[in-house]
Short mmCIF file of C-alpha atoms in Angstrom, two decimals:
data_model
loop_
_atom_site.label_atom_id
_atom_site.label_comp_id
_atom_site.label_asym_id
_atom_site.label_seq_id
_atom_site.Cartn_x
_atom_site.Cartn_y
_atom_site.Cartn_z
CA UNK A 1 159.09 174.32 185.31
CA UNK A 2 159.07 174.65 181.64
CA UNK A 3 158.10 171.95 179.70
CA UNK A 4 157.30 171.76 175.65
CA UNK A 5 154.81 170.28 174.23
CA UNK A 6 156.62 167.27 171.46
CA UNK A 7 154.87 165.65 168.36
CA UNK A 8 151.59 167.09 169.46
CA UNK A 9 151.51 164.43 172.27
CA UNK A 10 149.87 165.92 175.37
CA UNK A 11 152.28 166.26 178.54
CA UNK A 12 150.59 166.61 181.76
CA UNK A 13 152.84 169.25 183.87
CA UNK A 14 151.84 168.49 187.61
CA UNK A 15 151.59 171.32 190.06
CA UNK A 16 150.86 171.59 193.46
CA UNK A 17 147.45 173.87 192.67
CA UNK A 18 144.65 171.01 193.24
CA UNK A 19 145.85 169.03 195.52
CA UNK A 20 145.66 169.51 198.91
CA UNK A 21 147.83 167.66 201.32
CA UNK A 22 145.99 164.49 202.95
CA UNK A 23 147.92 163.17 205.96
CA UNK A 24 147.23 158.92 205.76
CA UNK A 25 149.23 156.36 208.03
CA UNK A 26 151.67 154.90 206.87
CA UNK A 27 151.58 150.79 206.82
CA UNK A 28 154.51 148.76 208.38
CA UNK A 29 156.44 146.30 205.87
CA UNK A 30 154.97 142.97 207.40
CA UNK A 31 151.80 144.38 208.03
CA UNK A 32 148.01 142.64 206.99
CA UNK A 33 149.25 138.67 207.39
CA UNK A 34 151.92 138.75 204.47
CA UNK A 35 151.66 135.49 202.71
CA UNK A 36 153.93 133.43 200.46
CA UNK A 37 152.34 132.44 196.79
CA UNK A 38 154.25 129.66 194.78
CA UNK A 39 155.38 131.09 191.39
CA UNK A 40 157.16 129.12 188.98
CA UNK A 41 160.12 127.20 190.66
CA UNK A 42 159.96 129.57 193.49
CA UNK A 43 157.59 131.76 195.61
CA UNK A 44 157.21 135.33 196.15
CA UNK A 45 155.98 137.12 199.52
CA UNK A 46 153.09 139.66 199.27
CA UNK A 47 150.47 141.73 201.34
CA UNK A 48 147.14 142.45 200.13
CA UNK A 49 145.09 145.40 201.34
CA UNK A 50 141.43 146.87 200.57
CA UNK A 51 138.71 145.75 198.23
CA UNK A 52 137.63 146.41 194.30
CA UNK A 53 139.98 146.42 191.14
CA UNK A 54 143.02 144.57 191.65
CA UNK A 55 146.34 146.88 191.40
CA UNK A 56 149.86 145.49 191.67
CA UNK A 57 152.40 147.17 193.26
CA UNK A 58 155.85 146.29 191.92
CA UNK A 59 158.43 147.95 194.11
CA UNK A 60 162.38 149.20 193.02
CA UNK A 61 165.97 147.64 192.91
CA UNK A 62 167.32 146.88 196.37
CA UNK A 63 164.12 147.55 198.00
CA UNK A 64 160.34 145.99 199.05
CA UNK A 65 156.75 146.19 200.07
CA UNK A 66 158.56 148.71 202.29
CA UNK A 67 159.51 151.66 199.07
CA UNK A 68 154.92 151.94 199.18
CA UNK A 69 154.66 152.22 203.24
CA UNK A 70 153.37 156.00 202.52
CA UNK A 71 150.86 154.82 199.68
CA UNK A 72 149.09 151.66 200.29
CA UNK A 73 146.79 153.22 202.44
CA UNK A 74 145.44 155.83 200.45
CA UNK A 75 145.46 153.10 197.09
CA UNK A 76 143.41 150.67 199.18
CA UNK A 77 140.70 152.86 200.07
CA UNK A 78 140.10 152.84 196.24
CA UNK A 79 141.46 149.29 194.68
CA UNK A 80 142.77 145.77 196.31
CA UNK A 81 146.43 146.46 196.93
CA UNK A 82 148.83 143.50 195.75
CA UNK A 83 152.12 144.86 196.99
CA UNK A 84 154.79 142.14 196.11
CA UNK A 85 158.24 141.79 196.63
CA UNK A 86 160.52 140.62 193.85
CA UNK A 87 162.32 137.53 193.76
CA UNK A 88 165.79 137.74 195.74
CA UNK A 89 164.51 141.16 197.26
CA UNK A 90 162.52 141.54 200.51
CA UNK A 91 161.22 138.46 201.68
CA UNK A 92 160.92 136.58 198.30
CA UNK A 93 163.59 133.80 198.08
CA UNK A 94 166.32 134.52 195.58
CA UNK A 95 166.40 132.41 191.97
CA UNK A 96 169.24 131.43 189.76
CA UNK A 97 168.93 134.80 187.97
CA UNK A 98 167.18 137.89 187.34
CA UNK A 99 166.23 140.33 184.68
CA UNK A 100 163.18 142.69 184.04
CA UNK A 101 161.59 140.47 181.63
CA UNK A 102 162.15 137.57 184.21
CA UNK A 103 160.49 139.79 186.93
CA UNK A 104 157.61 140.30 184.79
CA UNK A 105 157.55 136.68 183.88
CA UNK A 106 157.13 135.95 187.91
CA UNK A 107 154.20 138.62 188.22
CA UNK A 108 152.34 137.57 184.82
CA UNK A 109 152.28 134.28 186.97
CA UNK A 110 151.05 135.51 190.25
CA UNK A 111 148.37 137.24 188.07
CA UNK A 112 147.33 134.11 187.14
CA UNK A 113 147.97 131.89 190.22
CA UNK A 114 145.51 134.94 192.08
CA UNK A 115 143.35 134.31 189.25
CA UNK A 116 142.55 137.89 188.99
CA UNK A 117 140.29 138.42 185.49
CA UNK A 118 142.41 141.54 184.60
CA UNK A 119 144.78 144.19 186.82
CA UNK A 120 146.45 147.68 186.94
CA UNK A 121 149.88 148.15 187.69
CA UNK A 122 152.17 150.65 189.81
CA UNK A 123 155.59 150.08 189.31
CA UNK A 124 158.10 152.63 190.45
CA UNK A 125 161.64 152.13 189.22
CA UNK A 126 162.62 148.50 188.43
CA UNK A 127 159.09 147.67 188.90
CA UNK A 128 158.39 150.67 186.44
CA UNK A 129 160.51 148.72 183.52
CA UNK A 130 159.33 145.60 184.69
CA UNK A 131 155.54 147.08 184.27
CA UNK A 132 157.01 147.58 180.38
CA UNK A 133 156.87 144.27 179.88
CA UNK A 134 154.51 142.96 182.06
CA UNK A 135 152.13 145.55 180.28
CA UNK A 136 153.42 144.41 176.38
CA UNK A 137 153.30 140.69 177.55
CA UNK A 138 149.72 140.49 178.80
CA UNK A 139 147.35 142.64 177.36
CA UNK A 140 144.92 140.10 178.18
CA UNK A 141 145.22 141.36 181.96
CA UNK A 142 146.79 144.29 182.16
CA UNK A 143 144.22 147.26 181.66
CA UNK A 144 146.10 150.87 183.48
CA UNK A 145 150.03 151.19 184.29
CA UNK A 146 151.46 153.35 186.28
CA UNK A 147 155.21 153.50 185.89
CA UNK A 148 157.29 155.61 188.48
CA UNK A 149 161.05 156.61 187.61
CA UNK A 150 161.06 154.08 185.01
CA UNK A 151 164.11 154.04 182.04
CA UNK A 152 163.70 151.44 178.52
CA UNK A 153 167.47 151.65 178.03
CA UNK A 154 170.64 152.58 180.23
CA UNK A 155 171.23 155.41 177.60
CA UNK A 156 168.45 157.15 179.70
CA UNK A 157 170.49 157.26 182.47
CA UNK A 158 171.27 161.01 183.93
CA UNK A 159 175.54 161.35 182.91
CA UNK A 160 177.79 159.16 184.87
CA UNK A 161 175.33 156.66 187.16
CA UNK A 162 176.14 153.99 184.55
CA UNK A 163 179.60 154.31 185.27
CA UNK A 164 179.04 154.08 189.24
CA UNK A 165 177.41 151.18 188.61
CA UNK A 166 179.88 149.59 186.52
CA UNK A 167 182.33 150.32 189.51
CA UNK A 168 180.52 148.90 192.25
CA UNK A 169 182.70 146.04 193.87
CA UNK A 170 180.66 142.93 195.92
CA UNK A 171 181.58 143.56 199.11
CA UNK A 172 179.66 144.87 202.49
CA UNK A 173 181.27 148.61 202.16
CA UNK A 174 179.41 148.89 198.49
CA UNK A 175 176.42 146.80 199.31
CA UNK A 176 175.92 149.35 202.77
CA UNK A 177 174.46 152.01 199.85
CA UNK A 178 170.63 152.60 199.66
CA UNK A 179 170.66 153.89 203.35
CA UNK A 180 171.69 150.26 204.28
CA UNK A 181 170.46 147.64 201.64
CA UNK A 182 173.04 145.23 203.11
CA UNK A 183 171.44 145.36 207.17
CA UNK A 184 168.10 145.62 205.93
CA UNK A 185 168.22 142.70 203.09
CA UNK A 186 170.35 140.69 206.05
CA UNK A 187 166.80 141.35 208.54
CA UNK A 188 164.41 140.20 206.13
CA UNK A 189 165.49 137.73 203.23
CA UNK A 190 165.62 134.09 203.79
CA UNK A 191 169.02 133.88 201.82
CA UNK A 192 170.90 136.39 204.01
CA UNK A 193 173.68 134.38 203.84
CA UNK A 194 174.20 134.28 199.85
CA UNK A 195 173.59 138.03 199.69
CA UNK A 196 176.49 138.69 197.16
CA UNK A 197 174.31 136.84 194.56
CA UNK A 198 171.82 139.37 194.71
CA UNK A 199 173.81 142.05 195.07
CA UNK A 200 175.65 140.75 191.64
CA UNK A 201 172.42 139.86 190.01
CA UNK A 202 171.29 143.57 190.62
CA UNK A 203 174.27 145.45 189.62
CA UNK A 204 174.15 143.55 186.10
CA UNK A 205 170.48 143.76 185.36
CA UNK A 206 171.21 147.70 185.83
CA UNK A 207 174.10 147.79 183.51
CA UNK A 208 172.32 145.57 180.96
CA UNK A 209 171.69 147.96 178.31
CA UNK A 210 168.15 147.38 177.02
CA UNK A 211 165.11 146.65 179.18
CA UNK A 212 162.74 146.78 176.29
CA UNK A 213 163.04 147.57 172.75
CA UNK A 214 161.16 150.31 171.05
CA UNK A 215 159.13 148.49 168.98
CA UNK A 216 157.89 146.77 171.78
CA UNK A 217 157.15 149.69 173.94
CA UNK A 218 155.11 151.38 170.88
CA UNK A 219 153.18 147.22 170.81
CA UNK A 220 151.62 148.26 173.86
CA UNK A 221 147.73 148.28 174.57
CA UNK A 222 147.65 149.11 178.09
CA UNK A 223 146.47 153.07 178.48
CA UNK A 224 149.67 154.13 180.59
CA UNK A 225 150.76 156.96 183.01
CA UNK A 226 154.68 158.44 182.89
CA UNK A 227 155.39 159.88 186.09
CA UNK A 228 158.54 160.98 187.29
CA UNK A 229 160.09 163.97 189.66
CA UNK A 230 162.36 166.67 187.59
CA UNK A 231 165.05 165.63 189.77
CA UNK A 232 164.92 161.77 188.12
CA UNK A 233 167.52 159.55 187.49
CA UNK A 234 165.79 159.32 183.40
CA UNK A 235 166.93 162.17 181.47
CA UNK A 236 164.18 164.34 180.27
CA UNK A 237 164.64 163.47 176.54
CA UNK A 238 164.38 159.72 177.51
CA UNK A 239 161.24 160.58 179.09
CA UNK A 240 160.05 162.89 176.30
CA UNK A 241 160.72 159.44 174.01
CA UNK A 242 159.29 156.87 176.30
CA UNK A 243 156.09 159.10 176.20
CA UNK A 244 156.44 159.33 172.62
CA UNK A 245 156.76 155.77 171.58
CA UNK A 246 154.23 154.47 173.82
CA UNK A 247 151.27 155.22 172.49
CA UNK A 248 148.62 157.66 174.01
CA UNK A 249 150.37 157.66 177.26
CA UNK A 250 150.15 160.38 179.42
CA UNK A 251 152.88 162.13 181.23
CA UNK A 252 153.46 164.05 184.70
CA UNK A 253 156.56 165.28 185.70
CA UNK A 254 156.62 166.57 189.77
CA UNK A 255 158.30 169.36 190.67
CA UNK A 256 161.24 169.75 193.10
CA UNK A 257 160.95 165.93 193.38
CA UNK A 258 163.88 163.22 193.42
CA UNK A 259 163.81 159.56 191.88
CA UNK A 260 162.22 158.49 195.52
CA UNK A 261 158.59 160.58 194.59
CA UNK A 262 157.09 159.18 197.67
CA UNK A 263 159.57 160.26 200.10
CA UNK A 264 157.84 163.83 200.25
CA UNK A 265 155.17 164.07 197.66
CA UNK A 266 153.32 160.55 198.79
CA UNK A 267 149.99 162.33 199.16
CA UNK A 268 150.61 163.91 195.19
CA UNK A 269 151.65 160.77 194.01
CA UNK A 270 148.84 159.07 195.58
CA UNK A 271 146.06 161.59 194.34
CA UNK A 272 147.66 161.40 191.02
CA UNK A 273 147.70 157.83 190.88
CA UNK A 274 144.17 157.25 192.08
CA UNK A 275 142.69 160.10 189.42
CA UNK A 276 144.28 158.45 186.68
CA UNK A 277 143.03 154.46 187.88
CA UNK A 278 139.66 155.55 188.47
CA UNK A 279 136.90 154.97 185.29
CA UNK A 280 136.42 158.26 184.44
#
């Protein structure tokens, strides 16, 4: 892989030299007495795991608790694991609408309803841009980010997934993508039944085309980590700005890797993650 090095900002090119492949079990969705918090007008379901600094794990679109099964072990050896699932996804009751600035509205609150003096964040896809906000929003709490796959604008989209998007129609066929979002959200959410409106709500928030402006991503105090795998769904000149404009953030870029970087590099990801977290 052949990276450059832009605006004398340091970019953190992750090999396989250095880490050595840990085998951990992997944690059932459900697992650890999953409990419901109230947040706002609504609730959101979440499973807690280990002891010491708190660290929120915000999950992607059309997925859970579940997209971290390979990870929360290893993280809650070292922190206390808040794995939550977003409102209208999982097991968290759908609300009138949804945005990234909404989702990170909803876990700004369940920071404070946990009463949890200050947090880090891992958010990997929509909980990556979520973690954007969440991180310019509250300062006050949120110390280290981690965000996973993550994209400020839709113009960092890789050429023609906007347009998919855009085409999707709201019916079971379409809503069978994401090796069967439609079964799996039908097994778990308490709104089974209304599933189109989630379905809808999703498509749009991904089409929307900002998630946060530029001036608010370069606003942000939180000391962040970029990671993504070279075979992303972010171009690599959106990533090359999003590590520019935030400031002092740090980026690694996997090799060989999809969007999904814990499908087959969970033990990387988790040694990556865990190096970075750590006080040095």
């Amino acid at each position: 892989m052949n990276l450059k090095i832009h605006n004398q900002y340091f970019i953190l090119a992750c090999l396989l030299v250095g880490f050595g492949q840990i085998s951990f079990a992997q944690i059932p969705y459900g697992s650890n007495n999953g409990k419901y918090l109230k947040v706002k007008n609504s609730s959101l379901y979440y499973e807690e795991y280990g002891q010491g600094q708190p660290l929120l794990l915000l999950h992607g679109g059309m997925g859970s608790i579940s997209n971290f099964k390979k990870v929360i072990e290893p993280l809650s050896k070292q922190f206390k694991v808040y794995a939550i699932d977003s409102p209208g996804q999982g097991r968290s009751p759908q609300i009138d609408s949804i945005s990234y600035k909404i989702f990170a509205d909803y876990y700004a609150a369940f920071i404070d309803e946990m009463k949890l003096d200050s947090a880090y964040v891992m958010g990997w896809s929509d909980g990556g841009n979520s973690a954007f906000i969440l991180a310019h929003d509250r300062p006050d709490k949120v110390k280290k980010v981690v965000a996973i796959g993550a994209n400020s604008d839709t113009d960092g989209y890789r050429a023609g997934m906007l347009n998919w998007v855009k085409s999707w129609k709201i019916d079971p066929e379409t809503a069978g993508i994401n090796n069967g979002w439609l079964a799996e959200f039908n097994k778990l959410s308490p709104n089974a039944k209304t599933w189109e409106k989630s379905f809808s709500q999703l498509k749009f928030m991904w089409i929307t085309k900002e998630v946060i402006s530029d001036s608010d991503l370069a606003a942000i105090k939180s000391k962040f980590l970029l990671l993504y795998g070279d075979k992303d769904l972010a171009t690599l000149e959106h990533i090359l700005h999003l590590k520019n404009t935030i400031k002092g953030s740090q980026l690694c870029i996997l090799p060989n890797t999809p969007h999904n970087v814990f499908d087959k590099k969970s033990e990387m990801v988790s040694k990556i993650v865990i190096d970075f977290l750590k006080p040095q």
